[in-house]
Amino acid sequence: LPVCEEGYIINPISFSCIRFVFDYTTWDDAKHKCELSGETLAVFPTMANIKWLNSYLDGYDSIPQGK
């Protein structure tokens, strides 16, 4: 498994490092912000990835709620 920088977690399905940013924006704006930072907007293309994401977020206590 790769070693992730501080503030990132490992996705054990895709073996990639992920950083969650809880901003309400459009997909295009989020993608643009990621690219400006030299990063790639995460895509969860398989059900295994989506299940992992859901199980991770289930344990996350401070996800901001929508407006």
mmCIF file of N, CA and C in Angstrom:
data_model
loop_
_atom_site.group_PDB
_atom_site.id
_atom_site.type_symbol
_atom_site.label_atom_id
_atom_site.label_comp_id
_atom_site.label_asym_id
_atom_site.label_seq_id
_atom_site.Cartn_x
_atom_site.Cartn_y
_atom_site.Cartn_z
ATOM 1 N N LEU A 1 0.833 -1.184 0.000
ATOM 2 C CA LEU A 1 0.000 0.000 0.000
ATOM 3 C C LEU A 1 0.875 1.244 0.000
ATOM 4 N N PRO A 2 0.430 2.293 -0.695
ATOM 5 C CA PRO A 2 1.205 3.535 -0.670
ATOM 6 C C PRO A 2 1.123 4.209 0.695
ATOM 7 N N VAL A 3 2.068 5.046 0.967
ATOM 8 C CA VAL A 3 2.046 5.854 2.184
ATOM 9 C C VAL A 3 1.460 7.209 1.793
ATOM 10 N N CYS A 4 0.428 7.626 2.504
ATOM 11 C CA CYS A 4 -0.255 8.875 2.180
ATOM 12 C C CYS A 4 0.292 10.021 3.025
ATOM 13 N N GLU A 5 0.268 11.215 2.433
ATOM 14 C CA GLU A 5 0.664 12.413 3.160
ATOM 15 C C GLU A 5 -0.339 12.700 4.269
ATOM 16 N N GLU A 6 0.073 13.517 5.228
ATOM 17 C CA GLU A 6 -0.817 13.907 6.314
ATOM 18 C C GLU A 6 -2.067 14.564 5.732
ATOM 19 N N GLY A 7 -3.224 14.202 6.272
ATOM 20 C CA GLY A 7 -4.486 14.744 5.804
ATOM 21 C C GLY A 7 -5.152 13.888 4.739
ATOM 22 N N TYR A 8 -4.466 12.825 4.308
ATOM 23 C CA TYR A 8 -4.995 11.916 3.298
ATOM 24 C C TYR A 8 -5.202 10.546 3.937
ATOM 25 N N ILE A 9 -6.094 9.760 3.355
ATOM 26 C CA ILE A 9 -6.274 8.375 3.797
ATOM 27 C C ILE A 9 -6.109 7.462 2.592
ATOM 28 N N ILE A 10 -5.822 6.210 2.867
ATOM 29 C CA ILE A 10 -5.659 5.238 1.784
ATOM 30 C C ILE A 10 -7.001 4.604 1.448
ATOM 31 N N ASN A 11 -7.299 4.545 0.177
ATOM 32 C CA ASN A 11 -8.450 3.778 -0.299
ATOM 33 C C ASN A 11 -7.922 2.371 -0.573
ATOM 34 N N PRO A 12 -8.290 1.390 0.248
ATOM 35 C CA PRO A 12 -7.746 0.040 0.097
ATOM 36 C C PRO A 12 -8.265 -0.695 -1.143
ATOM 37 N N ILE A 13 -9.251 -0.135 -1.808
ATOM 38 C CA ILE A 13 -9.770 -0.752 -3.033
ATOM 39 C C ILE A 13 -8.931 -0.318 -4.230
ATOM 40 N N SER A 14 -8.675 0.988 -4.334
ATOM 41 C CA SER A 14 -7.939 1.515 -5.490
ATOM 42 C C SER A 14 -6.457 1.753 -5.191
ATOM 43 N N PHE A 15 -6.052 1.575 -3.924
ATOM 44 C CA PHE A 15 -4.670 1.814 -3.499
ATOM 45 C C PHE A 15 -4.226 3.235 -3.832
ATOM 46 N N SER A 16 -5.120 4.192 -3.588
ATOM 47 C CA SER A 16 -4.805 5.594 -3.830
ATOM 48 C C SER A 16 -5.026 6.387 -2.546
ATOM 49 N N CYS A 17 -4.382 7.534 -2.479
ATOM 50 C CA CYS A 17 -4.535 8.422 -1.331
ATOM 51 C C CYS A 17 -5.659 9.403 -1.622
ATOM 52 N N ILE A 18 -6.530 9.608 -0.647
ATOM 53 C CA ILE A 18 -7.706 10.450 -0.821
ATOM 54 C C ILE A 18 -7.738 11.487 0.293
ATOM 55 N N ARG A 19 -8.092 12.697 -0.085
ATOM 56 C CA ARG A 19 -8.306 13.774 0.886
ATOM 57 C C ARG A 19 -9.744 14.231 0.710
ATOM 58 N N PHE A 20 -10.489 14.245 1.791
ATOM 59 C CA PHE A 20 -11.876 14.694 1.734
ATOM 60 C C PHE A 20 -11.927 16.197 1.965
ATOM 61 N N VAL A 21 -12.663 16.883 1.108
ATOM 62 C CA VAL A 21 -12.920 18.313 1.251
ATOM 63 C C VAL A 21 -14.425 18.463 1.213
ATOM 64 N N PHE A 22 -14.985 18.959 2.296
ATOM 65 C CA PHE A 22 -16.435 19.061 2.397
ATOM 66 C C PHE A 22 -16.887 20.474 2.036
ATOM 67 N N ASP A 23 -16.786 20.790 0.748
ATOM 68 C CA ASP A 23 -17.271 22.062 0.210
ATOM 69 C C ASP A 23 -18.455 21.763 -0.693
ATOM 70 N N TYR A 24 -19.459 22.595 -0.636
ATOM 71 C CA TYR A 24 -20.598 22.439 -1.539
ATOM 72 C C TYR A 24 -20.318 23.252 -2.791
ATOM 73 N N THR A 25 -20.146 22.563 -3.901
ATOM 74 C CA THR A 25 -19.811 23.197 -5.165
ATOM 75 C C THR A 25 -20.257 22.285 -6.291
ATOM 76 N N THR A 26 -20.093 22.729 -7.505
ATOM 77 C CA THR A 26 -20.421 21.877 -8.646
ATOM 78 C C THR A 26 -19.283 20.900 -8.885
ATOM 79 N N TRP A 27 -19.582 19.847 -9.628
ATOM 80 C CA TRP A 27 -18.553 18.862 -9.963
ATOM 81 C C TRP A 27 -17.446 19.537 -10.759
ATOM 82 N N ASP A 28 -17.823 20.387 -11.727
ATOM 83 C CA ASP A 28 -16.826 21.064 -12.563
ATOM 84 C C ASP A 28 -15.917 21.965 -11.733
ATOM 85 N N ASP A 29 -16.492 22.720 -10.789
ATOM 86 C CA ASP A 29 -15.673 23.580 -9.936
ATOM 87 C C ASP A 29 -14.758 22.765 -9.028
ATOM 88 N N ALA A 30 -15.276 21.674 -8.491
ATOM 89 C CA ALA A 30 -14.447 20.811 -7.637
ATOM 90 C C ALA A 30 -13.284 20.224 -8.435
ATOM 91 N N LYS A 31 -13.567 19.774 -9.636
ATOM 92 C CA LYS A 31 -12.521 19.216 -10.510
ATOM 93 C C LYS A 31 -11.468 20.281 -10.795
ATOM 94 N N HIS A 32 -11.912 21.489 -11.088
ATOM 95 C CA HIS A 32 -10.996 22.588 -11.385
ATOM 96 C C HIS A 32 -10.110 22.900 -10.171
ATOM 97 N N LYS A 33 -10.697 22.959 -8.979
ATOM 98 C CA LYS A 33 -9.926 23.221 -7.758
ATOM 99 C C LYS A 33 -8.879 22.140 -7.532
ATOM 100 N N CYS A 34 -9.262 20.888 -7.767
ATOM 101 C CA CYS A 34 -8.300 19.788 -7.617
ATOM 102 C C CYS A 34 -7.142 19.950 -8.593
ATOM 103 N N GLU A 35 -7.474 20.243 -9.847
ATOM 104 C CA GLU A 35 -6.438 20.382 -10.868
ATOM 105 C C GLU A 35 -5.493 21.550 -10.558
ATOM 106 N N LEU A 36 -6.022 22.642 -10.017
ATOM 107 C CA LEU A 36 -5.169 23.767 -9.629
ATOM 108 C C LEU A 36 -4.177 23.372 -8.548
ATOM 109 N N SER A 37 -4.562 22.386 -7.724
ATOM 110 C CA SER A 37 -3.687 21.897 -6.651
ATOM 111 C C SER A 37 -2.800 20.745 -7.101
ATOM 112 N N GLY A 38 -2.899 20.380 -8.383
ATOM 113 C CA GLY A 38 -2.104 19.256 -8.889
ATOM 114 C C GLY A 38 -2.684 17.918 -8.507
ATOM 115 N N GLU A 39 -3.956 17.888 -8.162
ATOM 116 C CA GLU A 39 -4.619 16.661 -7.739
ATOM 117 C C GLU A 39 -5.696 16.276 -8.747
ATOM 118 N N THR A 40 -6.310 15.145 -8.516
ATOM 119 C CA THR A 40 -7.373 14.640 -9.375
ATOM 120 C C THR A 40 -8.618 14.427 -8.533
ATOM 121 N N LEU A 41 -9.756 14.889 -9.011
ATOM 122 C CA LEU A 41 -11.013 14.673 -8.302
ATOM 123 C C LEU A 41 -11.305 13.175 -8.251
ATOM 124 N N ALA A 42 -11.591 12.687 -7.070
ATOM 125 C CA ALA A 42 -11.833 11.250 -6.891
ATOM 126 C C ALA A 42 -13.111 10.820 -7.597
ATOM 127 N N VAL A 43 -13.035 9.656 -8.195
ATOM 128 C CA VAL A 43 -14.180 9.009 -8.820
ATOM 129 C C VAL A 43 -14.258 7.612 -8.224
ATOM 130 N N PHE A 44 -15.448 7.182 -7.882
ATOM 131 C CA PHE A 44 -15.648 5.866 -7.281
ATOM 132 C C PHE A 44 -16.426 5.007 -8.274
ATOM 133 N N PRO A 45 -15.709 4.339 -9.197
ATOM 134 C CA PRO A 45 -16.351 3.702 -10.344
ATOM 135 C C PRO A 45 -16.975 2.330 -10.092
ATOM 136 N N THR A 46 -16.657 1.737 -8.969
ATOM 137 C CA THR A 46 -17.180 0.383 -8.734
ATOM 138 C C THR A 46 -17.996 0.342 -7.453
ATOM 139 N N MET A 47 -18.838 -0.656 -7.340
ATOM 140 C CA MET A 47 -19.639 -0.814 -6.128
ATOM 141 C C MET A 47 -18.733 -1.053 -4.921
ATOM 142 N N ALA A 48 -17.615 -1.744 -5.101
ATOM 143 C CA ALA A 48 -16.686 -1.966 -3.987
ATOM 144 C C ALA A 48 -16.149 -0.628 -3.471
ATOM 145 N N ASN A 49 -15.812 0.284 -4.374
ATOM 146 C CA ASN A 49 -15.341 1.610 -3.980
ATOM 147 C C ASN A 49 -16.434 2.378 -3.258
ATOM 148 N N ILE A 50 -17.652 2.308 -3.759
ATOM 149 C CA ILE A 50 -18.768 3.033 -3.152
ATOM 150 C C ILE A 50 -19.074 2.481 -1.763
ATOM 151 N N LYS A 51 -19.036 1.165 -1.608
ATOM 152 C CA LYS A 51 -19.268 0.557 -0.287
ATOM 153 C C LYS A 51 -18.187 0.974 0.696
ATOM 154 N N TRP A 52 -16.932 0.988 0.228
ATOM 155 C CA TRP A 52 -15.843 1.431 1.105
ATOM 156 C C TRP A 52 -16.071 2.875 1.524
ATOM 157 N N LEU A 53 -16.403 3.743 0.570
ATOM 158 C CA LEU A 53 -16.642 5.152 0.869
ATOM 159 C C LEU A 53 -17.775 5.312 1.877
ATOM 160 N N ASN A 54 -18.888 4.615 1.649
ATOM 161 C CA ASN A 54 -20.023 4.702 2.576
ATOM 162 C C ASN A 54 -19.646 4.235 3.969
ATOM 163 N N SER A 55 -18.898 3.148 4.065
ATOM 164 C CA SER A 55 -18.529 2.641 5.384
ATOM 165 C C SER A 55 -17.558 3.603 6.072
ATOM 166 N N TYR A 56 -16.679 4.234 5.312
ATOM 167 C CA TYR A 56 -15.766 5.221 5.894
ATOM 168 C C TYR A 56 -16.556 6.425 6.407
ATOM 169 N N LEU A 57 -17.449 6.938 5.585
ATOM 170 C CA LEU A 57 -18.206 8.130 5.959
ATOM 171 C C LEU A 57 -19.201 7.853 7.080
ATOM 172 N N ASP A 58 -19.670 6.615 7.220
ATOM 173 C CA ASP A 58 -20.557 6.268 8.332
ATOM 174 C C ASP A 58 -19.893 6.532 9.679
ATOM 175 N N GLY A 59 -18.584 6.391 9.742
ATOM 176 C CA GLY A 59 -17.855 6.613 10.982
ATOM 177 C C GLY A 59 -17.364 8.037 11.149
ATOM 178 N N TYR A 60 -17.683 8.892 10.214
ATOM 179 C CA TYR A 60 -17.220 10.281 10.242
ATOM 180 C C TYR A 60 -18.291 11.139 10.889
ATOM 181 N N ASP A 61 -17.981 11.724 12.025
ATOM 182 C CA ASP A 61 -18.989 12.426 12.823
ATOM 183 C C ASP A 61 -19.297 13.851 12.385
ATOM 184 N N SER A 62 -18.432 14.464 11.592
ATOM 185 C CA SER A 62 -18.623 15.902 11.352
ATOM 186 C C SER A 62 -18.765 16.257 9.877
ATOM 187 N N ILE A 63 -19.519 15.481 9.136
ATOM 188 C CA ILE A 63 -19.775 15.829 7.744
ATOM 189 C C ILE A 63 -20.797 16.950 7.722
ATOM 190 N N PRO A 64 -20.449 18.071 7.080
ATOM 191 C CA PRO A 64 -21.415 19.180 7.031
ATOM 192 C C PRO A 64 -22.677 18.771 6.287
ATOM 193 N N GLN A 65 -23.794 19.257 6.722
ATOM 194 C CA GLN A 65 -25.063 18.975 6.068
ATOM 195 C C GLN A 65 -25.333 20.003 4.984
ATOM 196 N N GLY A 66 -26.107 19.595 3.985
ATOM 197 C CA GLY A 66 -26.455 20.477 2.879
ATOM 198 C C GLY A 66 -27.232 21.698 3.333
ATOM 199 N N LYS A 67 -27.212 22.688 2.470
ATOM 200 C CA LYS A 67 -27.913 23.946 2.787
ATOM 201 C C LYS A 67 -29.382 23.831 2.544
#
